[in-house]
PDB file of C-alpha atoms in Angstrom:
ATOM      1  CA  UNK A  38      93.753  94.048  94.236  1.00 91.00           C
ATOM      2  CA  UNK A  39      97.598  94.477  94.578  1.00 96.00           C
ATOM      3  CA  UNK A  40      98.581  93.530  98.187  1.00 97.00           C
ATOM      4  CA  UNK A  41     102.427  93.027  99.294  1.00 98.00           C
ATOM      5  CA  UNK A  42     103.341  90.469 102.093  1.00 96.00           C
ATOM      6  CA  UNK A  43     106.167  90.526 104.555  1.00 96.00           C
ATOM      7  CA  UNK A  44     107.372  87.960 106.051  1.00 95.00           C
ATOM      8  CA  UNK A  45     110.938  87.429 108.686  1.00 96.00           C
ATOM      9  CA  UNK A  46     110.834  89.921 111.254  1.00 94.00           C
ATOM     10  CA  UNK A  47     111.546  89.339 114.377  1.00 97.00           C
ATOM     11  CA  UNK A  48     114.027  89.630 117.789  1.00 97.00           C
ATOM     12  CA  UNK A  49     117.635  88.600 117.193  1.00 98.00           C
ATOM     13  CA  UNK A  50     120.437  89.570 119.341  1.00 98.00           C
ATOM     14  CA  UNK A  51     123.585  91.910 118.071  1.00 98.00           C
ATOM     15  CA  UNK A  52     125.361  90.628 115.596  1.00 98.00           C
ATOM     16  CA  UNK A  53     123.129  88.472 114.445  1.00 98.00           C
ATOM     17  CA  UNK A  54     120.851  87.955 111.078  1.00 98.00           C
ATOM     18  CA  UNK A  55     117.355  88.264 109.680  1.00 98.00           C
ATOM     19  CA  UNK A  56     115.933  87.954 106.494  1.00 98.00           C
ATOM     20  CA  UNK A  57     112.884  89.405 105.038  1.00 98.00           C
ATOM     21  CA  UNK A  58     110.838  88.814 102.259  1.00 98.00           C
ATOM     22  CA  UNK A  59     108.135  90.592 100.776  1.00 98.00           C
ATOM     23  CA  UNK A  60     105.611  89.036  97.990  1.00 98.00           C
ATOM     24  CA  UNK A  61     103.672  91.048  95.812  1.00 98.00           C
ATOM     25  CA  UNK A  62     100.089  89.756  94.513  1.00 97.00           C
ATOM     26  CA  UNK A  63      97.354  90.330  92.169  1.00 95.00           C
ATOM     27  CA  UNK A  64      96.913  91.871  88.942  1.00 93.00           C
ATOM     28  CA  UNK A  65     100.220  92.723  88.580  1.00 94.00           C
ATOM     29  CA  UNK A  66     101.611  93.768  84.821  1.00 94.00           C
ATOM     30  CA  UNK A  67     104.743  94.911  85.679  1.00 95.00           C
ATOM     31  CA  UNK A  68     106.757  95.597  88.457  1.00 97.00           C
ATOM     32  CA  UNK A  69     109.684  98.455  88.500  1.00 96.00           C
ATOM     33  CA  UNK A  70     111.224  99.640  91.867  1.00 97.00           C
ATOM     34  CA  UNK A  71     110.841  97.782  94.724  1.00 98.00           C
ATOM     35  CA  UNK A  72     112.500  98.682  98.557  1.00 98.00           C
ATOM     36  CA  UNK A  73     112.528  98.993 102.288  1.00 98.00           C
ATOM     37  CA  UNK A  74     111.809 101.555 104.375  1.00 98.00           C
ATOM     38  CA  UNK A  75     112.066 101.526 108.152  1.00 98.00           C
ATOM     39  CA  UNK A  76     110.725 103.466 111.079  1.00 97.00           C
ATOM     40  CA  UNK A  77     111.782 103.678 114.372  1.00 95.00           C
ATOM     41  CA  UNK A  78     110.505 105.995 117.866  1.00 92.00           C
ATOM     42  CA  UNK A  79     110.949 109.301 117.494  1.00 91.00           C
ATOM     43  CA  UNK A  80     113.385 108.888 114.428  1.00 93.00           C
ATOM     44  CA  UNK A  81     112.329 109.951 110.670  1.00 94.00           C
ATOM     45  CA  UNK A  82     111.132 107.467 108.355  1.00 95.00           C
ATOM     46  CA  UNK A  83     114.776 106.087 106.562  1.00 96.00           C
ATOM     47  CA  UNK A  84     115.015 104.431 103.081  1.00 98.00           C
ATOM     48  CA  UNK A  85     117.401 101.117 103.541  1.00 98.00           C
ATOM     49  CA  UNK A  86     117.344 100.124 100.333  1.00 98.00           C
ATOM     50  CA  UNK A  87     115.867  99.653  97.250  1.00 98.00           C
ATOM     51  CA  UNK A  88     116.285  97.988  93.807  1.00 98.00           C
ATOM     52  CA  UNK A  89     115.349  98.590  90.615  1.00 97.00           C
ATOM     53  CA  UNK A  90     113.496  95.800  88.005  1.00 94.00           C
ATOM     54  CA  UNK A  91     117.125  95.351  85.774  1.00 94.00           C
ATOM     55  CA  UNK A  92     118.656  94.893  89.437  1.00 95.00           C
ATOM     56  CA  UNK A  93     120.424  97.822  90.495  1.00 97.00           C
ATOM     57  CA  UNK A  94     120.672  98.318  93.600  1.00 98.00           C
ATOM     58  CA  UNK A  95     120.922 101.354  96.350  1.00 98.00           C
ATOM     59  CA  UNK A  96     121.463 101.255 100.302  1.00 98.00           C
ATOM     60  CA  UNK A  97     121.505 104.119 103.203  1.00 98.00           C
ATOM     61  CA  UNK A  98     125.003 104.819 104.817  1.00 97.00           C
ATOM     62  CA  UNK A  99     124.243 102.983 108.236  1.00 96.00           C
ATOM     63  CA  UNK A 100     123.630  99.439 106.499  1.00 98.00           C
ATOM     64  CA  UNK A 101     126.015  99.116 103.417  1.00 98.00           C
ATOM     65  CA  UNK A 102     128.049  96.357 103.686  1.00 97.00           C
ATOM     66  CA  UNK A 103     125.998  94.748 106.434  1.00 98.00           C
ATOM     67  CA  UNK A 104     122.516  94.564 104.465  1.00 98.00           C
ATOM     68  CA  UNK A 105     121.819  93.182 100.823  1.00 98.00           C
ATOM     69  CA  UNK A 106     118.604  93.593  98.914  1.00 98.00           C
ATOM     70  CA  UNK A 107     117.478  91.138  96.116  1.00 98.00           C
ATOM     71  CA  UNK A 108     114.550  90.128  94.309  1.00 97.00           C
ATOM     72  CA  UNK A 109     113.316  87.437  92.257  1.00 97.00           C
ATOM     73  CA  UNK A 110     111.103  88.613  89.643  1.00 95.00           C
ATOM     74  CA  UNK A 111     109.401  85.510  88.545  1.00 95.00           C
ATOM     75  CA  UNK A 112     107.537  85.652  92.250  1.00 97.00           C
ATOM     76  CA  UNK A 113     107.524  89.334  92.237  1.00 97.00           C
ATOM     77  CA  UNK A 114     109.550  89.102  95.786  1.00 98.00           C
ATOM     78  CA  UNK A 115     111.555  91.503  97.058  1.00 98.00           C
ATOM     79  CA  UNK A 116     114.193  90.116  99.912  1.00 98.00           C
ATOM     80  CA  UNK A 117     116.358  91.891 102.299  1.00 98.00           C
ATOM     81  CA  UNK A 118     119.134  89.857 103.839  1.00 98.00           C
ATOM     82  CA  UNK A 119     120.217  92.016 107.614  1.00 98.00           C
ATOM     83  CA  UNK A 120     123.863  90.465 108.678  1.00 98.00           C
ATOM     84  CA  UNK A 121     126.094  92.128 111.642  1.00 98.00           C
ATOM     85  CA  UNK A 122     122.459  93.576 112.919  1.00 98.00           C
ATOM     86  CA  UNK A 123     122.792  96.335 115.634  1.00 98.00           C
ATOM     87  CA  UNK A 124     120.096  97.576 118.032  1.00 97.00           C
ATOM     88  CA  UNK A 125     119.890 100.594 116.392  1.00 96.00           C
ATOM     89  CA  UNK A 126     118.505  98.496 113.462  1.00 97.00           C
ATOM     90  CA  UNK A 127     115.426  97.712 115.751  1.00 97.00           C
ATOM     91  CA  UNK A 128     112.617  99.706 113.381  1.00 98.00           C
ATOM     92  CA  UNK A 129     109.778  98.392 111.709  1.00 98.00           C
ATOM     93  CA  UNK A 130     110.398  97.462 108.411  1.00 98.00           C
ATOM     94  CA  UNK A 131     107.960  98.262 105.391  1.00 98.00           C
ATOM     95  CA  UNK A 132     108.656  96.941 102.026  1.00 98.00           C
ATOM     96  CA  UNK A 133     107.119  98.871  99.224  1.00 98.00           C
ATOM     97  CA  UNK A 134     106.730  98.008  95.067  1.00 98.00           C
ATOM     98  CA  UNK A 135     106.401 100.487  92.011  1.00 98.00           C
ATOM     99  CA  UNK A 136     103.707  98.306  90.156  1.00 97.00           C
ATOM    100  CA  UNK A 137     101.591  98.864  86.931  1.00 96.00           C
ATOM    101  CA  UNK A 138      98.522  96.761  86.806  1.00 93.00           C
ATOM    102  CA  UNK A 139      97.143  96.026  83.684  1.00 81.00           C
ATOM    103  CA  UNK A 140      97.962  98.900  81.499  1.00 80.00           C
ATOM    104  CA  UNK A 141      97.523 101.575  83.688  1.00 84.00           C
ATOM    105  CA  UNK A 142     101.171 103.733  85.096  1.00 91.00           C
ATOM    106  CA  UNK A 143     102.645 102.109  87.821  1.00 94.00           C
ATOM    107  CA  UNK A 144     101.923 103.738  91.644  1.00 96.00           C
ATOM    108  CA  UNK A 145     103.641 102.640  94.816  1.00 97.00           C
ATOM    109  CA  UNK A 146     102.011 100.200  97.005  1.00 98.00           C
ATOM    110  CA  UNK A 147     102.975  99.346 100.636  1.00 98.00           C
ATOM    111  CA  UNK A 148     103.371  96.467 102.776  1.00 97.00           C
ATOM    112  CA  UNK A 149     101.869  96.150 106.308  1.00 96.00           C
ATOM    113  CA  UNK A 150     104.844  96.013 108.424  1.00 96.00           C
ATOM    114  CA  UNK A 151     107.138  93.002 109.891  1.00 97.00           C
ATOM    115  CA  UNK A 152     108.937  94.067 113.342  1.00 97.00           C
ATOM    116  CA  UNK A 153     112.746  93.597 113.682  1.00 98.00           C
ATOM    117  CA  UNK A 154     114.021  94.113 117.496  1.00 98.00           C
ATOM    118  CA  UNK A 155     117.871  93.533 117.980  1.00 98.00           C
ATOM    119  CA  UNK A 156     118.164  93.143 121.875  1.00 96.00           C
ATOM    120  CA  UNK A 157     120.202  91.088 124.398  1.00 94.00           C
TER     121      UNK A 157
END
């Protein structure tokens, strides 16, 4: 079973950094887009960034030049490195991966979650 694993959340005051990592596992073939969402109170779900398998990458307005997603494919880990944070970057965080296991078409699977809080 395909399970993804965040890791790096966490409270950090303004201006500050966080990274956070996210591992997928299992019977993985292949792996082609992988990302982060976050959610926040009473705000709509937001896509921060994502990335594709040959490494091109794409980021919301509100973090470009302040966040920077990578991945390493050879652990099938997706990273996002959060510099300059702000507290309206306080969310939780949900990393998700476009996998194919064995030879069926890939589907989107979802991490559980890691909290970031950006508070004095």
């Amino acid at each position: 079973q395909v399970q993804l694993v965040e890791s790096g959340g966490g409270l950090v005051q303004p201006g500050g950094s966080l990274r956070l990592s996210c591992a997928a596992s299992g019977p993985i073939f292949a792996i082609n887009a992988m990302g982060w969402y976050r959610q926040a109170p009473e705000k709509q779900r937001e896509l921060v960034a994502d990335i594709t398998s040959g490494g091109s990458t794409n980021y919301a307005d509100s973090v470009k030049g302040r966040f920077t997603i990578s991945r390493d494919n050879a652990k099938n880990t997706v990273y996002l490195q959060m510099d300059s944070l702000k507290p309206e970057d306080s969310a939780v965080y949900v990393c998700y991966g476009d996998i194919r296991v064995n030879i069926f078409p890939a589907r989107r699977y979802w991490g559980q979650g890691t909290q970031v809080t950006v508070s004095s």
